[in-house]
Coordinates of C-alpha atoms and ligand atoms in Angstrom, one line a residue:
M284 CA 0.4 16.9 -21.7
I285 CA 0.3 15.1 -18.4
I286 CA 3.5 15.5 -16.5
F287 CA 2.5 14.2 -13.2
G288 CA -0.5 12.6 -11.5
T289 CA -1.3 9.7 -9.3
G290 CA -1.3 6.0 -10.0
S291 CA -2.1 2.9 -7.9
S292 CA -1.1 -0.7 -7.7
T293 CA -3.4 -3.3 -6.3
I294 CA -2.6 -5.5 -3.4
A295 CA -3.4 -9.1 -4.3
P296 CA -6.1 -10.7 -2.0
Q297 CA -4.6 -12.8 0.8
K298 CA -6.4 -14.8 3.3
L299 CA -6.4 -14.0 7.0
D300 CA -5.7 -16.7 9.5
K301 CA -8.6 -16.0 11.7
G302 CA -11.6 -13.7 12.1
N303 CA -15.4 -13.7 11.7
C304 CA -17.3 -11.7 9.1
P305 CA -18.9 -8.6 10.7
H306 CA -21.9 -9.1 8.4
C307 CA -22.7 -12.8 8.1
N308 CA -20.5 -14.1 10.9
T309 CA -18.8 -16.7 8.7
Q310 CA -15.7 -18.0 10.5
N311 CA -12.1 -17.8 9.1
N312 CA -13.0 -16.8 5.6
M313 CA -11.8 -13.2 5.7
W314 CA -9.5 -11.9 3.0
V315 CA -7.4 -8.8 2.9
Q316 CA -7.0 -6.7 -0.2
G317 CA -6.6 -3.1 -1.3
Y318 CA -4.4 -0.8 -3.3
K319 CA -1.5 1.6 -2.9
K320 CA -1.5 5.1 -4.3
Y321 CA 1.6 7.0 -5.5
V322 CA 2.5 10.2 -7.2
H323 CA 4.2 9.8 -10.6
V324 CA 6.1 12.3 -12.7
F325 CA 6.4 11.3 -16.3
W326 CA 5.0 7.9 -15.3
I327 CA 7.8 7.3 -12.9
P328 CA 6.5 6.6 -9.4
F329 CA 7.9 9.3 -7.1
F330 CA 6.6 8.7 -3.7
P331 CA 3.7 6.9 -2.0
I332 CA 0.7 8.9 -0.8
G333 CA -1.1 6.2 1.0
K334 CA -2.9 3.0 0.8
K335 CA -6.3 1.6 1.2
V336 CA -6.6 -1.8 2.8
Y337 CA -9.8 -3.5 3.7
T338 CA -11.1 -7.0 4.5
V339 CA -13.5 -8.9 2.3
C340 CA -15.6 -11.8 3.4
G341 CA -15.2 -14.9 1.2
H342 CA -18.8 -15.9 1.9
C343 CA -21.0 -12.8 1.6
K344 CA -18.4 -10.7 -0.3
G345 CA -18.9 -7.8 2.1
A346 CA -16.0 -5.4 2.2
F347 CA -15.1 -3.8 5.6
E348 CA -12.7 -1.0 6.4
K349 CA -10.9 -0.9 9.7
R350 CA -13.4 1.5 11.3
E351 CA -16.3 -0.9 10.4
I352 CA -14.7 -3.8 12.2
Q353 CA -15.9 -4.2 15.8
N354 CA -14.8 -7.8 16.3
Q355 CA -11.6 -7.6 18.3
E356 CA -10.0 -10.8 17.0
L357 CA -10.6 -9.8 13.4
L358 CA -9.3 -6.3 14.0
E359 CA -6.1 -7.6 15.6
N360 CA -5.5 -10.1 12.8
F361 CA -6.1 -7.4 10.2
E362 CA -3.7 -5.0 11.9
D363 CA -1.0 -7.7 12.3
F364 CA -1.4 -8.6 8.7
K365 CA -1.1 -5.0 7.5
R366 CA 2.1 -4.6 9.6
S367 CA 3.8 -7.7 8.4
H368 CA 2.6 -8.2 4.9
I369 CA 1.7 -4.9 3.3
K370 CA 4.8 -2.9 2.7
T371 CA 5.4 -0.1 0.2
P372 CA 7.5 -1.5 -2.7
W373 CA 10.8 0.2 -3.2
Y374 CA 10.0 1.2 -6.7
H375 CA 7.3 3.6 -5.5
F376 CA 10.3 5.7 -4.4
I377 CA 12.3 5.4 -7.6
G378 CA 11.7 9.0 -8.7
L379 CA 13.0 10.2 -5.3
I380 CA 16.0 7.9 -5.6
I381 CA 16.8 9.3 -9.1
L382 CA 16.4 12.8 -7.8
A383 CA 18.7 12.2 -4.8
F384 CA 21.4 10.9 -7.1
A385 CA 20.9 13.8 -9.5
I386 CA 21.3 16.3 -6.6
L387 CA 24.4 14.5 -5.3
F388 CA 25.9 14.5 -8.7
I389 CA 25.3 18.3 -9.2
M390 CA 26.7 19.0 -5.8
A391 CA 29.8 16.8 -6.5
M392 CA 30.4 18.5 -9.9
P393 CA 32.7 21.3 -8.7
Y394 CA 34.9 18.7 -7.0
L395 CA 34.8 16.3 -9.9
A396 CA 35.9 19.0 -12.3
K397 CA 39.1 19.8 -10.4
Ligands
LIG543 ZN1 -19.7 -12.3 5.3

C-alpha cells in the first residue's frame, strides 16, 4: 500500500510579454510553463518540494531552462514572471495545516478537559 509519495501539478502555459527565442530568435513569442512537485501522504498534499519552470518558444517549440537562456531581456522577463505569477498554491500545504491543528488540539487537551 502506498502511504506517501510525490505528486505534481502542471502550471498552465502563459505568454511572456517580451523576449526572443534563444534557438530561432523569433520575437515575443515565448511562453512559460512547468510543474510543481509536492509530497503527499494518503494523497493529501503535505508540502511542496520544488518546481520546474521553463520557457517554450511558440514558433520552434524549443524548451529552455533558466541556465540555457543567455538573452538578458528574456532572462529578466522570465524571472519577473516567475516571481509575480508562479506561486505555490495553499493546498500544497494542506497536510501540514491539518497536522498543525492536530498538534494544537493534542496540546490543548489537558486544558480543555479541566
Ligand atoms: Zn524558437
